[in-house]
């Protein structure tokens, strides 16, 4: 699914936190690509993502899904996960199975899909543990497995690998790359990790103070003459 935004503005209590009428006013997050969103804290990254995911309304502007406004079917084709996932006080297995159950998948198919995900994310040994009591890394892996369970068209990820070890970062990145190649999954990911952005993403969008200062291929970000982007890169390790 291709996602396009045009002239988005988001205002809270007369405070404009996102103003995409300046700089790059039209953003395209390409279907079947991994699209990264970068920028300092408070730059509007999560606000932009939540608008595109349909979690909050924009104040002005439009979001198009494959060229059309969202409809009642759009939420069933997308999923959202953050570095502080909301998991149910049920087993890891039941958490991963939940999106399949609400979409009325047959029980046998649910079991097959969940078992494969438990193995892929190295969660089989803790599948009966209460998800509310997992470590940070286990929670993030469970949340990503749950988000991928129903083969969404788009996945929105807000710093999904923050504060976890390199082995599990690699595991989660591999899962995303695999589905991009085999399912044409569109990934939109917020990350503060420049190495991850350049390792994983086909396209990068850079926000600062609610304004988009760059959107294009990763190499273009490095070559940008924008002083704010240059400073951001200088203080982050590639």
Short mmCIF file of C-alpha atoms in Angstrom, two decimals:
data_model
loop_
_atom_site.label_atom_id
_atom_site.label_comp_id
_atom_site.label_asym_id
_atom_site.label_seq_id
_atom_site.Cartn_x
_atom_site.Cartn_y
_atom_site.Cartn_z
CA UNK A 1 0.00 0.00 0.00
CA UNK A 2 1.30 3.41 -1.03
CA UNK A 3 0.67 6.23 1.49
CA UNK A 4 0.71 9.89 0.50
CA UNK A 5 0.30 12.98 2.67
CA UNK A 6 -0.52 16.45 1.38
CA UNK A 7 -0.16 19.70 3.36
CA UNK A 8 -0.70 18.10 6.76
CA UNK A 9 -1.07 20.30 9.83
CA UNK A 10 -1.66 19.13 13.39
CA UNK A 11 -2.47 21.60 16.14
CA UNK A 12 -2.95 20.97 19.85
CA UNK A 13 -4.46 23.81 21.92
CA UNK A 14 -3.38 26.41 19.34
CA UNK A 15 0.14 24.96 19.27
CA UNK A 16 1.16 23.68 15.84
CA UNK A 17 3.26 20.53 16.29
CA UNK A 18 3.28 19.47 12.63
CA UNK A 19 3.28 21.82 9.65
CA UNK A 20 3.86 20.07 6.37
CA UNK A 21 2.78 23.02 4.27
CA UNK A 22 6.41 24.17 4.40
CA UNK A 23 9.47 22.42 3.04
CA UNK A 24 8.34 19.08 1.64
CA UNK A 25 4.55 19.51 1.65
CA UNK A 26 3.82 16.25 -0.19
CA UNK A 27 5.28 13.03 1.21
CA UNK A 28 5.09 9.60 -0.38
CA UNK A 29 5.78 6.44 1.61
CA UNK A 30 6.28 3.86 -1.08
CA UNK A 31 4.55 0.51 -1.26
CA UNK A 32 6.81 -2.48 -0.68
CA UNK A 33 9.60 -0.28 0.70
CA UNK A 34 11.05 0.41 4.13
CA UNK A 35 10.52 4.11 4.81
CA UNK A 36 12.41 5.67 7.72
CA UNK A 37 11.44 8.80 9.66
CA UNK A 38 14.26 10.63 11.45
CA UNK A 39 14.63 13.81 13.46
CA UNK A 40 15.30 15.23 16.92
CA UNK A 41 13.00 14.60 19.86
CA UNK A 42 9.80 16.60 19.56
CA UNK A 43 10.13 17.06 15.82
CA UNK A 44 6.69 15.63 14.99
CA UNK A 45 7.69 12.10 13.95
CA UNK A 46 5.21 10.23 16.13
CA UNK A 47 2.45 12.74 15.35
CA UNK A 48 2.95 12.19 11.61
CA UNK A 49 2.98 8.42 12.05
CA UNK A 50 -0.17 8.37 14.18
CA UNK A 51 -2.03 10.51 11.63
CA UNK A 52 -1.04 8.14 8.81
CA UNK A 53 -2.03 5.15 10.93
CA UNK A 54 -5.44 6.68 11.60
CA UNK A 55 -4.88 6.91 15.35
CA UNK A 56 -5.31 10.69 15.56
CA UNK A 57 -6.97 13.14 13.13
CA UNK A 58 -5.08 15.82 11.28
CA UNK A 59 -6.13 19.44 11.68
CA UNK A 60 -5.64 20.14 7.99
CA UNK A 61 -4.52 18.28 4.87
CA UNK A 62 -5.10 14.78 3.59
CA UNK A 63 -3.75 11.25 3.76
CA UNK A 64 -4.25 8.97 0.77
CA UNK A 65 -3.95 5.18 0.70
CA UNK A 66 -3.17 3.92 -2.82
CA UNK A 67 -4.47 7.25 -4.07
CA UNK A 68 -7.73 7.24 -2.11
CA UNK A 69 -8.92 8.51 1.30
CA UNK A 70 -9.12 5.86 3.99
CA UNK A 71 -12.31 3.85 4.40
CA UNK A 72 -13.70 1.30 6.86
CA UNK A 73 -11.40 -1.40 5.47
CA UNK A 74 -8.18 0.62 5.87
CA UNK A 75 -7.61 -0.11 9.60
CA UNK A 76 -7.81 -3.85 8.95
CA UNK A 77 -4.91 -3.61 6.48
CA UNK A 78 -2.49 -1.70 8.72
CA UNK A 79 -0.92 -2.14 12.13
CA UNK A 80 1.04 0.01 14.60
CA UNK A 81 3.62 -0.89 17.24
CA UNK A 82 5.95 1.16 19.44
CA UNK A 83 8.93 0.61 21.72
CA UNK A 84 6.47 0.58 24.64
CA UNK A 85 3.94 -1.90 23.31
CA UNK A 86 0.58 -2.45 24.93
CA UNK A 87 0.34 -6.18 25.55
CA UNK A 88 -2.60 -8.00 27.09
CA UNK A 89 -2.30 -9.72 30.46
CA UNK A 90 -2.50 -13.06 28.69
CA UNK A 91 0.10 -15.50 27.39
CA UNK A 92 2.60 -14.59 24.68
CA UNK A 93 0.82 -17.11 22.43
CA UNK A 94 -2.58 -15.47 22.97
CA UNK A 95 -1.18 -12.00 22.35
CA UNK A 96 0.23 -13.02 18.97
CA UNK A 97 -2.98 -14.86 18.08
CA UNK A 98 -5.26 -11.93 18.91
CA UNK A 99 -5.25 -10.13 15.50
CA UNK A 100 -6.02 -13.44 13.81
CA UNK A 101 -8.91 -14.20 16.14
CA UNK A 102 -10.62 -10.86 15.59
CA UNK A 103 -10.27 -11.43 11.83
CA UNK A 104 -11.92 -14.84 12.31
CA UNK A 105 -9.08 -17.02 11.01
CA UNK A 106 -9.73 -20.76 11.44
CA UNK A 107 -8.26 -22.22 14.66
CA UNK A 108 -5.90 -24.56 12.84
CA UNK A 109 -4.53 -21.71 10.73
CA UNK A 110 -4.09 -19.54 13.81
CA UNK A 111 -2.08 -22.28 15.50
CA UNK A 112 0.16 -22.74 12.45
CA UNK A 113 0.85 -19.02 12.04
CA UNK A 114 1.49 -18.37 15.73
CA UNK A 115 3.78 -21.39 16.06
CA UNK A 116 5.84 -20.19 13.10
CA UNK A 117 6.13 -16.71 14.59
CA UNK A 118 7.10 -18.06 18.01
CA UNK A 119 9.93 -19.96 16.36
CA UNK A 120 11.00 -17.07 14.14
CA UNK A 121 11.16 -14.61 17.03
CA UNK A 122 12.71 -17.12 19.47
CA UNK A 123 9.73 -16.92 21.80
CA UNK A 124 8.71 -20.57 21.89
CA UNK A 125 10.20 -21.17 25.35
CA UNK A 126 8.11 -18.38 26.87
CA UNK A 127 4.91 -18.78 24.85
CA UNK A 128 2.88 -19.56 27.98
CA UNK A 129 4.33 -16.66 30.02
CA UNK A 130 2.17 -13.67 30.88
CA UNK A 131 3.12 -10.99 28.33
CA UNK A 132 2.81 -8.26 30.96
CA UNK A 133 5.77 -9.76 32.82
CA UNK A 134 8.23 -9.96 29.93
CA UNK A 135 11.53 -8.12 29.65
CA UNK A 136 11.74 -5.12 27.34
CA UNK A 137 13.26 -7.07 24.47
CA UNK A 138 10.79 -9.94 24.83
CA UNK A 139 7.89 -7.46 24.86
CA UNK A 140 9.12 -5.77 21.69
CA UNK A 141 9.57 -9.08 19.89
CA UNK A 142 6.11 -10.22 20.97
CA UNK A 143 4.59 -6.95 19.79
CA UNK A 144 6.27 -7.18 16.38
CA UNK A 145 5.25 -10.84 15.98
CA UNK A 146 1.66 -9.87 16.84
CA UNK A 147 1.75 -6.97 14.37
CA UNK A 148 2.97 -9.23 11.57
CA UNK A 149 0.66 -12.15 12.33
CA UNK A 150 -2.12 -11.25 9.89
CA UNK A 151 0.23 -10.18 7.04
CA UNK A 152 -0.73 -6.48 7.03
CA UNK A 153 -0.19 -4.29 3.99
CA UNK A 154 1.45 -1.56 6.09
CA UNK A 155 3.24 -1.66 9.42
CA UNK A 156 3.99 1.49 11.42
CA UNK A 157 6.85 1.08 13.89
CA UNK A 158 7.80 3.75 16.43
CA UNK A 159 11.35 2.93 17.57
CA UNK A 160 10.64 -0.82 17.73
CA UNK A 161 14.24 -1.80 18.53
CA UNK A 162 15.07 0.91 21.08
CA UNK A 163 17.11 -0.32 24.04
CA UNK A 164 17.40 -3.96 22.98
CA UNK A 165 20.50 -6.01 22.25
CA UNK A 166 22.11 -6.37 18.79
CA UNK A 167 21.07 -10.01 18.38
CA UNK A 168 17.39 -9.18 18.75
CA UNK A 169 17.72 -6.04 16.60
CA UNK A 170 19.12 -8.25 13.84
CA UNK A 171 16.31 -10.77 14.31
CA UNK A 172 13.62 -8.08 14.06
CA UNK A 173 15.22 -6.35 11.08
CA UNK A 174 15.53 -9.69 9.28
CA UNK A 175 11.81 -10.32 9.82
CA UNK A 176 10.93 -6.97 8.25
CA UNK A 177 13.28 -7.40 5.29
CA UNK A 178 11.92 -10.88 4.66
CA UNK A 179 8.33 -9.63 4.48
CA UNK A 180 9.26 -6.68 2.32
CA UNK A 181 10.73 -9.10 -0.20
CA UNK A 182 8.16 -11.92 0.02
CA UNK A 183 4.92 -10.04 0.80
CA UNK A 184 5.56 -6.53 -0.50
CA UNK A 185 5.06 -5.18 3.03
CA UNK A 186 5.23 -1.40 3.35
CA UNK A 187 7.21 -0.47 6.47
CA UNK A 188 7.22 3.00 8.03
CA UNK A 189 9.68 3.15 10.90
CA UNK A 190 10.79 5.88 13.29
CA UNK A 191 14.36 5.40 14.45
CA UNK A 192 17.05 7.47 16.15
CA UNK A 193 19.66 4.95 15.05
CA UNK A 194 21.35 6.25 11.90
CA UNK A 195 23.13 2.95 11.35
CA UNK A 196 19.81 1.17 11.36
CA UNK A 197 18.27 3.77 9.05
CA UNK A 198 20.98 3.32 6.44
CA UNK A 199 21.11 -0.43 6.89
CA UNK A 200 17.38 -0.97 6.60
CA UNK A 201 15.62 1.86 4.79
CA UNK A 202 15.01 2.49 1.10
CA UNK A 203 13.89 6.06 1.76
CA UNK A 204 14.31 8.55 4.61
CA UNK A 205 12.22 11.50 5.75
CA UNK A 206 13.72 14.05 8.15
CA UNK A 207 11.59 16.25 10.40
CA UNK A 208 12.60 19.17 12.59
CA UNK A 209 10.20 21.31 14.64
CA UNK A 210 7.26 19.87 12.73
CA UNK A 211 8.67 20.72 9.30
CA UNK A 212 10.00 18.20 6.77
CA UNK A 213 13.50 19.22 5.69
CA UNK A 214 14.30 16.17 3.56
CA UNK A 215 12.63 13.19 1.94
CA UNK A 216 14.51 10.92 -0.42
CA UNK A 217 17.08 8.15 -0.71
CA UNK A 218 19.48 7.72 2.24
CA UNK A 219 22.50 8.97 0.32
CA UNK A 220 20.69 12.23 -0.32
CA UNK A 221 20.42 12.84 3.42
CA UNK A 222 24.19 12.50 3.79
CA UNK A 223 24.75 14.90 0.91
CA UNK A 224 22.24 17.48 2.18
CA UNK A 225 23.58 21.00 2.73
CA UNK A 226 20.93 21.67 5.38
CA UNK A 227 22.79 22.70 8.56
CA UNK A 228 20.22 21.12 10.89
CA UNK A 229 20.50 17.78 9.10
CA UNK A 230 24.28 18.09 9.08
CA UNK A 231 24.34 18.67 12.85
CA UNK A 232 21.98 15.75 13.45
CA UNK A 233 24.22 13.41 11.46
CA UNK A 234 27.37 14.76 13.14
CA UNK A 235 26.07 13.89 16.59
CA UNK A 236 24.89 10.41 15.59
CA UNK A 237 27.12 7.50 14.69
CA UNK A 238 26.63 5.83 11.34
#
